[in-house]
PDB file of C-alpha atoms in Angstrom:
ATOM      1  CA  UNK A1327       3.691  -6.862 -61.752  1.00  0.00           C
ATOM      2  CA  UNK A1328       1.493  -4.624 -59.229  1.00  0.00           C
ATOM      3  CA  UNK A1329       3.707  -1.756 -57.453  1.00  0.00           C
ATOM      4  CA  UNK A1330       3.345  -2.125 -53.556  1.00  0.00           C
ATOM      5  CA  UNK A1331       4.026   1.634 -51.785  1.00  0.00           C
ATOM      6  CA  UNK A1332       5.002   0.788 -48.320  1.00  0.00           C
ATOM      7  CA  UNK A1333       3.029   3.066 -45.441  1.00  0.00           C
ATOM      8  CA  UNK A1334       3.570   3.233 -42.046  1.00  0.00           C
ATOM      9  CA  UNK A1335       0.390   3.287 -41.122  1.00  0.00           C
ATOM     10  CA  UNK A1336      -2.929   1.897 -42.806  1.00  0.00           C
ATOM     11  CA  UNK A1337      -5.699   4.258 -43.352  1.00  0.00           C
ATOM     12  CA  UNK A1338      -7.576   2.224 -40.701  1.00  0.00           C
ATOM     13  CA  UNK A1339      -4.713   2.428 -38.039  1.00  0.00           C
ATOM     14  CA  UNK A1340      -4.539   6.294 -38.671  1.00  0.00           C
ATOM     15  CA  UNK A1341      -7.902   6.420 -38.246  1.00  0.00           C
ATOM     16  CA  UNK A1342      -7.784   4.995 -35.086  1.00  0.00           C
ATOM     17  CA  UNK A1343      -4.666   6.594 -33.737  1.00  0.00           C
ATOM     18  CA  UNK A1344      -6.564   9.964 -34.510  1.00  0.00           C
ATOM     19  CA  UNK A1345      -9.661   8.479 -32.242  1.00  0.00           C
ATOM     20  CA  UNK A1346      -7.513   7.610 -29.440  1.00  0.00           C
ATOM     21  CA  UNK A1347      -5.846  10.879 -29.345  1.00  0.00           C
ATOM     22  CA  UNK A1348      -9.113  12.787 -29.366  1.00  0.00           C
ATOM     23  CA  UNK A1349     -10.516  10.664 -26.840  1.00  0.00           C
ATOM     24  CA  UNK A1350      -7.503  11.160 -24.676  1.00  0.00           C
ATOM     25  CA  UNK A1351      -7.709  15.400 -25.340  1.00  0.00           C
ATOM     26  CA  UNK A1352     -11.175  15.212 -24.550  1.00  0.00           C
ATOM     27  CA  UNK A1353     -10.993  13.202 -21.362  1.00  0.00           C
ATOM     28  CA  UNK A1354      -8.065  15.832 -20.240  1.00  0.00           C
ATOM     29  CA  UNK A1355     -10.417  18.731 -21.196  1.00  0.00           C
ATOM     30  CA  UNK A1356     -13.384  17.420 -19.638  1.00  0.00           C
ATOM     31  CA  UNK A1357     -11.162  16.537 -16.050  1.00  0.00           C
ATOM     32  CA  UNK A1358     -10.047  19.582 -16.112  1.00  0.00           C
ATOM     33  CA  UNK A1359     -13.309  21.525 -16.276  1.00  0.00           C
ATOM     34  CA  UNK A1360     -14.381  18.915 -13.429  1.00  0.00           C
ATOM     35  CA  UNK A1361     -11.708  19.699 -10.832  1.00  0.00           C
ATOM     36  CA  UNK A1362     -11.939  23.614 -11.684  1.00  0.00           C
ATOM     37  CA  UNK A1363      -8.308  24.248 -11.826  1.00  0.00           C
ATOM     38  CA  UNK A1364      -8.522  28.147 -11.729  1.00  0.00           C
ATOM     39  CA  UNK A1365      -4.994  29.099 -13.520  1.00  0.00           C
ATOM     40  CA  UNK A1366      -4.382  32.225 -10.640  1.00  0.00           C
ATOM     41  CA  UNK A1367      -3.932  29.667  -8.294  1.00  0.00           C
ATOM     42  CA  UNK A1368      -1.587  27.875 -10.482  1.00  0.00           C
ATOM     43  CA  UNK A1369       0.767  31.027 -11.244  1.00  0.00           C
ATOM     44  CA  UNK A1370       0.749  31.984  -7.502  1.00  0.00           C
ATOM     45  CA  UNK A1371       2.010  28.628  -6.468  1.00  0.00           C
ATOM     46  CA  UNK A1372       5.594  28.939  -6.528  1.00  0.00           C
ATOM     47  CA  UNK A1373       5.168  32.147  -4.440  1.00  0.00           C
ATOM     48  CA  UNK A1374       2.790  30.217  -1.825  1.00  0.00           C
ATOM     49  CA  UNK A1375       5.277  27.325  -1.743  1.00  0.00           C
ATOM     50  CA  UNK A1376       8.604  29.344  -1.078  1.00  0.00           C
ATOM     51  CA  UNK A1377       6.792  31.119   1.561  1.00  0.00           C
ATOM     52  CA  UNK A1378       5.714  28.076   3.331  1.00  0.00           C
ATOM     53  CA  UNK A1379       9.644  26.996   2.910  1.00  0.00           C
ATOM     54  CA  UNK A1380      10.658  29.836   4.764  1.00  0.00           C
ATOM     55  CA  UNK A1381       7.765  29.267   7.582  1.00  0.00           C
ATOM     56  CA  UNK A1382       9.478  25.627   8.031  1.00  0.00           C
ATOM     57  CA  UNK A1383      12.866  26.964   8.413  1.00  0.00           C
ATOM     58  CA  UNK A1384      14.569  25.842  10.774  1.00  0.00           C
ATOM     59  CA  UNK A1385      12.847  23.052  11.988  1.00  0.00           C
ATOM     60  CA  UNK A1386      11.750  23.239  16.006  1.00  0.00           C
ATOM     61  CA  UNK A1387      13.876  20.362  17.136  1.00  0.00           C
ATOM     62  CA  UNK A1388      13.593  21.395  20.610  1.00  0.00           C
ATOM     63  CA  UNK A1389      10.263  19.566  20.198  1.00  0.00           C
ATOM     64  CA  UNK A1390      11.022  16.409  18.824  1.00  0.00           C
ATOM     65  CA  UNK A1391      10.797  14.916  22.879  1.00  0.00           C
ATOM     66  CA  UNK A1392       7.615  16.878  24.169  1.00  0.00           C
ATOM     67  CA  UNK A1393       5.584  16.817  21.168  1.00  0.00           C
ATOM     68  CA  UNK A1394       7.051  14.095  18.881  1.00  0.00           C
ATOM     69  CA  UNK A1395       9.000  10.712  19.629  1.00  0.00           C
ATOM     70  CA  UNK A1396       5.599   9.334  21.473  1.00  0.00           C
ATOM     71  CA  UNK A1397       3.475   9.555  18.511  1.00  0.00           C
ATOM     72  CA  UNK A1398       6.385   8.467  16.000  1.00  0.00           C
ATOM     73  CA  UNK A1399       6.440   5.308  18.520  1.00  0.00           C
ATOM     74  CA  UNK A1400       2.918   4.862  18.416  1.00  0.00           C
ATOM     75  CA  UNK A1401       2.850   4.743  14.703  1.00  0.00           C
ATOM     76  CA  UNK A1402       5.271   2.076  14.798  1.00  0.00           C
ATOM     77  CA  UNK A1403       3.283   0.071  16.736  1.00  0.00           C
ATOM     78  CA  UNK A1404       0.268   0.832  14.784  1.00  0.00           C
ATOM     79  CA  UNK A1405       2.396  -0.548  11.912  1.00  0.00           C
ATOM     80  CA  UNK A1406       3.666  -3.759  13.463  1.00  0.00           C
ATOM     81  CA  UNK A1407       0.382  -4.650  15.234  1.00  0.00           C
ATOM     82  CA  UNK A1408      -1.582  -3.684  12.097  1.00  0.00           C
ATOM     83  CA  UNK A1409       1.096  -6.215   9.800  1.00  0.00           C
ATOM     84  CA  UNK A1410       0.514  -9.309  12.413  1.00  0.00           C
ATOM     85  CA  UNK A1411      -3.032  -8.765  12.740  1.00  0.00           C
ATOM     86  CA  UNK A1412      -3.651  -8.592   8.583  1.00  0.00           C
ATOM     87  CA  UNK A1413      -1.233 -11.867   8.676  1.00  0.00           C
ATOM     88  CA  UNK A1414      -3.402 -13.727  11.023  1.00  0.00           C
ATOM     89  CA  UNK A1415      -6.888 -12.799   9.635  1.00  0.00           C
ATOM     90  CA  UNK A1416      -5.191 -13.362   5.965  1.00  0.00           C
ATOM     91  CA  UNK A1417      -3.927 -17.012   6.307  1.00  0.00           C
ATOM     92  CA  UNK A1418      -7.377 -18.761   6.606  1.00  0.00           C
ATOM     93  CA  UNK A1419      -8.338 -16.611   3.433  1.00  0.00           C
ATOM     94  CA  UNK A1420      -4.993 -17.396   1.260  1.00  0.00           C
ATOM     95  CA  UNK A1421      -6.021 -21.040   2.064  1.00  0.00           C
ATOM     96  CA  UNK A1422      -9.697 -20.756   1.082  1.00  0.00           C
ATOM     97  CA  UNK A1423      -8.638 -18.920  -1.912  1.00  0.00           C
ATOM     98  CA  UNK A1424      -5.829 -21.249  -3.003  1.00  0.00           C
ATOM     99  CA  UNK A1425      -7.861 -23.539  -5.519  1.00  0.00           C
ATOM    100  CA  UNK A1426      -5.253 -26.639  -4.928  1.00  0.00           C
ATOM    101  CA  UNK A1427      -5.633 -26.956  -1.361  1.00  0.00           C
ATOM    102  CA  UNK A1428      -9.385 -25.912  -1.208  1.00  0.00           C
ATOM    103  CA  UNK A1429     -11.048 -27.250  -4.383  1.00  0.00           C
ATOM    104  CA  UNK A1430     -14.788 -25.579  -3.685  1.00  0.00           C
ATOM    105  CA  UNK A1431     -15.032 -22.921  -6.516  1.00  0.00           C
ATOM    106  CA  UNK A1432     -17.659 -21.273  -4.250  1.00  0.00           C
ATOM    107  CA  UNK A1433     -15.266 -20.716  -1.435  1.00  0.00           C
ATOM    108  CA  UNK A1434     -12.421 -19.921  -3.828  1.00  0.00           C
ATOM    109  CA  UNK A1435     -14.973 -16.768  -5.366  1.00  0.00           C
ATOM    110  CA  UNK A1436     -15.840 -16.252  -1.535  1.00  0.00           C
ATOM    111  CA  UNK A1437     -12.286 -15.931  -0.612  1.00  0.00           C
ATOM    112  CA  UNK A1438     -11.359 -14.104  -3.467  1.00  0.00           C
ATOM    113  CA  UNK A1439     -14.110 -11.410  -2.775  1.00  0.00           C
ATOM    114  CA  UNK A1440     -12.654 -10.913   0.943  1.00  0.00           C
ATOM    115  CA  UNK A1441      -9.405  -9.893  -1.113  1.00  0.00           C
ATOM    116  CA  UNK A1442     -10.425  -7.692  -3.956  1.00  0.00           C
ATOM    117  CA  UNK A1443     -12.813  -5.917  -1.002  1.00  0.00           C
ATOM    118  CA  UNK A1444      -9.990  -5.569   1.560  1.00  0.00           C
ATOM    119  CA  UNK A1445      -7.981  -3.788  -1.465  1.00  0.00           C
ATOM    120  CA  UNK A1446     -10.503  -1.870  -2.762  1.00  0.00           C
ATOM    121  CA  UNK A1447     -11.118   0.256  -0.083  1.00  0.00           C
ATOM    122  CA  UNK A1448      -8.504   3.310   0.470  1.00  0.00           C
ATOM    123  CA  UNK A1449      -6.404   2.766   3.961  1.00  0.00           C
ATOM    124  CA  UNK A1450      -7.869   6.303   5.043  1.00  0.00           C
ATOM    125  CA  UNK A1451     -11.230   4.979   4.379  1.00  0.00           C
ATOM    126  CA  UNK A1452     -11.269   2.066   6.527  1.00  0.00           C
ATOM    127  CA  UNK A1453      -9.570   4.506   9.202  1.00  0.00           C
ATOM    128  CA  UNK A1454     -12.415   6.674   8.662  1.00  0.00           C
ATOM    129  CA  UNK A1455     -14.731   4.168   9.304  1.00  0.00           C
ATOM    130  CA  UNK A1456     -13.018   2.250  12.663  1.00  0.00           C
ATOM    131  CA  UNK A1457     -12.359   5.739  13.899  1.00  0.00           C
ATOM    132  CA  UNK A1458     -16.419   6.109  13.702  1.00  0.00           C
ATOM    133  CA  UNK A1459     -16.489   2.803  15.378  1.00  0.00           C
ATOM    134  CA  UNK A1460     -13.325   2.578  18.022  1.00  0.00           C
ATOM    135  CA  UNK A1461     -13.114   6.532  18.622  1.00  0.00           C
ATOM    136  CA  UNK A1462      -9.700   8.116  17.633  1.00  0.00           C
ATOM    137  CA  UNK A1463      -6.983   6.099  18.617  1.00  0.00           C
ATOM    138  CA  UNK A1464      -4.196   3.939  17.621  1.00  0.00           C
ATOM    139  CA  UNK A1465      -6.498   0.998  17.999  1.00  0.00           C
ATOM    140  CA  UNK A1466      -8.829   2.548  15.298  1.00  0.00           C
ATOM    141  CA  UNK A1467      -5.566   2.897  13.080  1.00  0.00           C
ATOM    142  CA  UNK A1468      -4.145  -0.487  13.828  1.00  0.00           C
ATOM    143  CA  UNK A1469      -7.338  -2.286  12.781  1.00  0.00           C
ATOM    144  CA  UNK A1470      -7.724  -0.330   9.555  1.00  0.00           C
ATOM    145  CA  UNK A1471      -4.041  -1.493   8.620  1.00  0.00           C
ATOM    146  CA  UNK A1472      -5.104  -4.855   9.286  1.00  0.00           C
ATOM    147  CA  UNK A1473      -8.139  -4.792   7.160  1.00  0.00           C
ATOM    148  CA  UNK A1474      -6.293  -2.853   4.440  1.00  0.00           C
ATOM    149  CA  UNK A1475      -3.660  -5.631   4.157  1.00  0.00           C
ATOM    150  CA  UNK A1476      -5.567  -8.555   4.277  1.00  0.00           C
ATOM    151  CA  UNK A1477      -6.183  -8.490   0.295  1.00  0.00           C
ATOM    152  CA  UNK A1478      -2.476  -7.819  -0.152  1.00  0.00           C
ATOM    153  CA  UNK A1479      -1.267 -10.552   2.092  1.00  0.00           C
ATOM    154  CA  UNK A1480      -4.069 -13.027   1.450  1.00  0.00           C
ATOM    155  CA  UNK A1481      -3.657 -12.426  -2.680  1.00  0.00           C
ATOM    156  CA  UNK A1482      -0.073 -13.533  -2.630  1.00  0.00           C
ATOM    157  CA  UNK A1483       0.307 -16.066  -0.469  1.00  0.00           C
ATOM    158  CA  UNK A1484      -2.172 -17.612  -2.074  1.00  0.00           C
ATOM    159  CA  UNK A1485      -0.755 -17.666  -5.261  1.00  0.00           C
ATOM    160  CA  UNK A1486       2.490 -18.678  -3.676  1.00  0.00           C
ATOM    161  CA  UNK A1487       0.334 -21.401  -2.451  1.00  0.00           C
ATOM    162  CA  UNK A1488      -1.108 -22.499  -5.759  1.00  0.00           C
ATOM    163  CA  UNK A1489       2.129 -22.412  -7.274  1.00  0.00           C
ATOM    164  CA  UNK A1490       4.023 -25.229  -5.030  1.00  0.00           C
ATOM    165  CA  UNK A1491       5.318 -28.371  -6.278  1.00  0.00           C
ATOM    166  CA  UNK A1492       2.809 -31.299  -6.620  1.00  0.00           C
ATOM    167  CA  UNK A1493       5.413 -33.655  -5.791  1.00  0.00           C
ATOM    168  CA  UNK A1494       5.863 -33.681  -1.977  1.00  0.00           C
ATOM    169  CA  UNK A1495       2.132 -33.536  -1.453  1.00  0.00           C
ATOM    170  CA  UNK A1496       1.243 -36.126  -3.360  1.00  0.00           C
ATOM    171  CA  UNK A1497       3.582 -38.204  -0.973  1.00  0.00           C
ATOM    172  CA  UNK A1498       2.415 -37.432   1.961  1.00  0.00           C
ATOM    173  CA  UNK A1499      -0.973 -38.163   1.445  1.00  0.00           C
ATOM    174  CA  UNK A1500      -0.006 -41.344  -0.183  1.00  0.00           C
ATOM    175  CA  UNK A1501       1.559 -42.271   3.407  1.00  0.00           C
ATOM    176  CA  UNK A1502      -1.779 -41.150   5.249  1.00  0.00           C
ATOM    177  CA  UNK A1503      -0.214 -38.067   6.911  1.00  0.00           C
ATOM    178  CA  UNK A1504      -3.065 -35.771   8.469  1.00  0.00           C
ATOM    179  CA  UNK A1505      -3.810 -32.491   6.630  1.00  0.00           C
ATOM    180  CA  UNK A1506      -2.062 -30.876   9.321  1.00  0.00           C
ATOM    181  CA  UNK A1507       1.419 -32.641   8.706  1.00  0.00           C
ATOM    182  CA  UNK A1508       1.101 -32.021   4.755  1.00  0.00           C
ATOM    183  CA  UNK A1509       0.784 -28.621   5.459  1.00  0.00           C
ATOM    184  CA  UNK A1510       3.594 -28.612   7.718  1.00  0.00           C
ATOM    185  CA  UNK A1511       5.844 -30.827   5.866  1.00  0.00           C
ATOM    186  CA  UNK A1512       4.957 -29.869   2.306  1.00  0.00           C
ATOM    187  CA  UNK A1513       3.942 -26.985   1.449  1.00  0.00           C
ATOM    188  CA  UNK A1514       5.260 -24.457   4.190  1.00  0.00           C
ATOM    189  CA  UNK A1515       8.744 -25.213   3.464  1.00  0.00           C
ATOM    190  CA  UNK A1516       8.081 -24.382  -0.183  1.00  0.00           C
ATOM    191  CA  UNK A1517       5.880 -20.763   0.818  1.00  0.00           C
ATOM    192  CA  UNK A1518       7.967 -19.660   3.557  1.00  0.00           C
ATOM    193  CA  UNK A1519      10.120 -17.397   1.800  1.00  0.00           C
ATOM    194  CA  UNK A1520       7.473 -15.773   0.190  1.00  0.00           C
ATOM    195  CA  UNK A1521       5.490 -15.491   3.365  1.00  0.00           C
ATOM    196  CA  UNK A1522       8.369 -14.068   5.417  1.00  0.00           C
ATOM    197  CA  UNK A1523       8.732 -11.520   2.189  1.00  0.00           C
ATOM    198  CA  UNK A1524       5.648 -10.691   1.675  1.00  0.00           C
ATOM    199  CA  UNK A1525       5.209  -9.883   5.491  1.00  0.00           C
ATOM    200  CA  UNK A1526       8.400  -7.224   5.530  1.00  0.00           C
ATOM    201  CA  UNK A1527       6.963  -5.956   2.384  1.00  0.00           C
ATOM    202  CA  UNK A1528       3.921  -4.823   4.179  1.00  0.00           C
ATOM    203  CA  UNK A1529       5.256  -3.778   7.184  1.00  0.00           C
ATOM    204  CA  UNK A1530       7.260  -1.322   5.133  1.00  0.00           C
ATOM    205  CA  UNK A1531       4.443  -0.305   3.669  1.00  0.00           C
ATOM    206  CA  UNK A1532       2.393  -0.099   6.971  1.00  0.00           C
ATOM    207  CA  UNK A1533       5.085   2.393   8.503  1.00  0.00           C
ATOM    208  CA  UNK A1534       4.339   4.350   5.574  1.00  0.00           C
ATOM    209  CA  UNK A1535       0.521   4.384   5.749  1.00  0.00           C
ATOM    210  CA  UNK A1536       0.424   4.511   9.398  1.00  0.00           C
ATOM    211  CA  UNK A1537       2.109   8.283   9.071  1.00  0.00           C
ATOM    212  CA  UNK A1538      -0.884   8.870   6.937  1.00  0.00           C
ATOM    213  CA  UNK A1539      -3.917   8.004   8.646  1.00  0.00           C
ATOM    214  CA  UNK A1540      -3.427  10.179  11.816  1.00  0.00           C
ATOM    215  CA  UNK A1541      -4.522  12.614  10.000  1.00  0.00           C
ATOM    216  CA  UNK A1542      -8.342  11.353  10.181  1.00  0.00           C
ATOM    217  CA  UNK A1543      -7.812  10.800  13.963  1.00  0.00           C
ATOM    218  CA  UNK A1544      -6.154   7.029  13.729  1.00  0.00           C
ATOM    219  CA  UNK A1545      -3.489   7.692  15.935  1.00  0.00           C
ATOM    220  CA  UNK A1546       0.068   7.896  15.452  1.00  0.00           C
ATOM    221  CA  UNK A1547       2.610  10.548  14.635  1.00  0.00           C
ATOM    222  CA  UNK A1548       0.066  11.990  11.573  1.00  0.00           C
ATOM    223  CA  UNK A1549      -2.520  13.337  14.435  1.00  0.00           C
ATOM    224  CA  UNK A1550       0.916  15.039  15.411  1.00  0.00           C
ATOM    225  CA  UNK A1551       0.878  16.659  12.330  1.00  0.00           C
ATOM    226  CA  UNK A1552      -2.361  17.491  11.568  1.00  0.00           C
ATOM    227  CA  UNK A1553      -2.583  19.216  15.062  1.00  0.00           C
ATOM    228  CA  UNK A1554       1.195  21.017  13.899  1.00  0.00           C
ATOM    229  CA  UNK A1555      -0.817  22.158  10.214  1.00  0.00           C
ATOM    230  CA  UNK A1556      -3.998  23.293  11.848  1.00  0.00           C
ATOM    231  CA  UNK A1557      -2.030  25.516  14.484  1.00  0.00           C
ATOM    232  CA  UNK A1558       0.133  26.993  11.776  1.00  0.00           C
ATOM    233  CA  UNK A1559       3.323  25.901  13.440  1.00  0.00           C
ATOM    234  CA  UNK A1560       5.444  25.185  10.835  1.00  0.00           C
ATOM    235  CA  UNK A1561       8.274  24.911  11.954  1.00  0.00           C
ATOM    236  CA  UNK A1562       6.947  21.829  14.336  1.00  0.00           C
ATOM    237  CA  UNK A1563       5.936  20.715  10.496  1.00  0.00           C
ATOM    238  CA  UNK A1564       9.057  20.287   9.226  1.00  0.00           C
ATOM    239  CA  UNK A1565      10.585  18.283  11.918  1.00  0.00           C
ATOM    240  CA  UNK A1566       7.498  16.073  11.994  1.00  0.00           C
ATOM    241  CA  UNK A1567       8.273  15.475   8.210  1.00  0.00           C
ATOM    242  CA  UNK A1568      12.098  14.660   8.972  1.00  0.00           C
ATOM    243  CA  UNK A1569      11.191  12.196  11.237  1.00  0.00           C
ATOM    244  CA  UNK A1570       8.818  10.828   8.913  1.00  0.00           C
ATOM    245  CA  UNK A1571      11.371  10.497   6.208  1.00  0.00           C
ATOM    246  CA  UNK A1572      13.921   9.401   8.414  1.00  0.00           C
ATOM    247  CA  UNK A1573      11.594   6.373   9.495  1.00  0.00           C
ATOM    248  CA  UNK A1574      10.672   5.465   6.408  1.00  0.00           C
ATOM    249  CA  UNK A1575      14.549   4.971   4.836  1.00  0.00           C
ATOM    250  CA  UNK A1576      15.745   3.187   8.185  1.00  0.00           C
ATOM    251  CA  UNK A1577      12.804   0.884   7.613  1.00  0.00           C
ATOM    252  CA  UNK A1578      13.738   0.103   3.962  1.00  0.00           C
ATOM    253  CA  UNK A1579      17.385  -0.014   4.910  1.00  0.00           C
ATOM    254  CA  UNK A1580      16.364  -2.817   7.578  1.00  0.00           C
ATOM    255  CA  UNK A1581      13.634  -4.636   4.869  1.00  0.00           C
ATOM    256  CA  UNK A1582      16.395  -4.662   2.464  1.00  0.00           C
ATOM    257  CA  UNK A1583      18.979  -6.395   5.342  1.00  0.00           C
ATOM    258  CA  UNK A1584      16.350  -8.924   6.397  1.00  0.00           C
ATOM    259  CA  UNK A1585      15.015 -10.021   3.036  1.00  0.00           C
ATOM    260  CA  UNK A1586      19.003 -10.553   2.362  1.00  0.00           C
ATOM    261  CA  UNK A1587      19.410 -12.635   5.229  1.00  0.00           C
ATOM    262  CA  UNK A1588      16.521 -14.816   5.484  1.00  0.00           C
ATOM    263  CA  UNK A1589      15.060 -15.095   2.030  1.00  0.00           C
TER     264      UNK A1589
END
């Protein structure tokens, strides 16, 4: 009888393991040459950091009402107006793209395009480009919310479309109920939870985002900040980051309550 001497790994997988490795070395190498990471920088960081620390301590609190709780309102706004508007412009598109309720493969692709284009482009982006369009503004920044969660919204209630029960449908159509009644009667009572989740979902993402794109002149408590950065006042910094934080755990806190209540 033939020996057999067990191994790990065949010369082929070893082989291969080895090519993946290098390729993955290489691609790190390579990346860093690109960005042009200059290691000085990196060795005076810490030192940079804790001095920027100390700049931000204590916060200026005292400013929170002059300078502040406006633009942290605003950005809440920006954030709600931005989720309703994405939810309105994203419900024709779910439908389109949901291949049960519109069977056209071209408008399914069509739909689906809308989707994967609305998420392919950065939040800051489309704030970039409404800001070009709108001037700087919250209504700038509460468009390019909308746009950015269109994909997102559209994408899952679609699926949550395509994935309903058969059963009722089939029913109501067999009685001669409008398309607006099977709708109605069949298929929102089976999506609803996932549409009221996926709409806190993105809401508490929104607050997030709608921090962020101030800072290309969208409006909102970011143009706060950026104005804080560029005039060095770091102590007005650090409060404008508390808030931030502070807004963005009372909104999960309140996501979390809701989604336990209703869904």
């Amino acid at each position: 009888m033939t020996s057999r001497t067990w191994e790990r790994f065949t010369p082929a997988q070893r082989l291969a393991r080895f090519a993946i490795y290098l390729a993955a070395v290489t691609a790190l190498v390579v990346s860093m040459r690109t960005v042009q990471i200059v290691p000085e920088f990196l060795y005076d960081a810490p030192t940079q950091m804790a001095d920027m620390f100390a700049r931000m301590w204590p916060p200026d609190i005292a400013h929170y009402r002059e300078g502040v709780h406006e633009a942290l309102v605003e950005s809440m706004h920006i954030a709600g107006m931005g989720t309703i508007l994405a939810l309105v412009m994203s419900l024709p598109v779910a439908l389109l793209a949901a291949s049960n309720i519109t069977p056209i493969p071209a408008l399914n692709w069509l739909a689906r395009l809308i989707l994967v284009s609305s998420r392919s482009v950065n939040t800051l982006v489309w704030a970039i480009l409404f800001v070009a369009v709108f001037g700087p503004g919250a209504l700038a920044g509460t468009i390019a919310i909308g746009f950015r969660s269109i994909g997102f919204c559209g994408k899952l209630l679609g699926e949550a479309l395509e994935e309903c029960n058969k059963g009722p449908v089939e029913a109501l159509k067999a009685a001669g109920a409008p398309w607006p009644s099977i709708f109605l009667k069949a298929y929102w009572p089976q999506v609803s939870p996932a549409f009221w989740g996926i709409t806190l979902f993105r809401w508490d993402i929104n607050v997030r985002e709608s921090a962020v794109i101030g800072l290309v002149g969208a409006g909102g408590i970011g143009m706060a900040l950026d104005t804080a950065i560029a005039l060095f006042r770091w102590n007005q910094v650090a409060l404008i980051l508390l808030c931030i934080f502070a807004v963005v755990i009372v909104a999960e806190i309140v996501v979390t309550k809701i989604r336990q209540k209703i869904i």
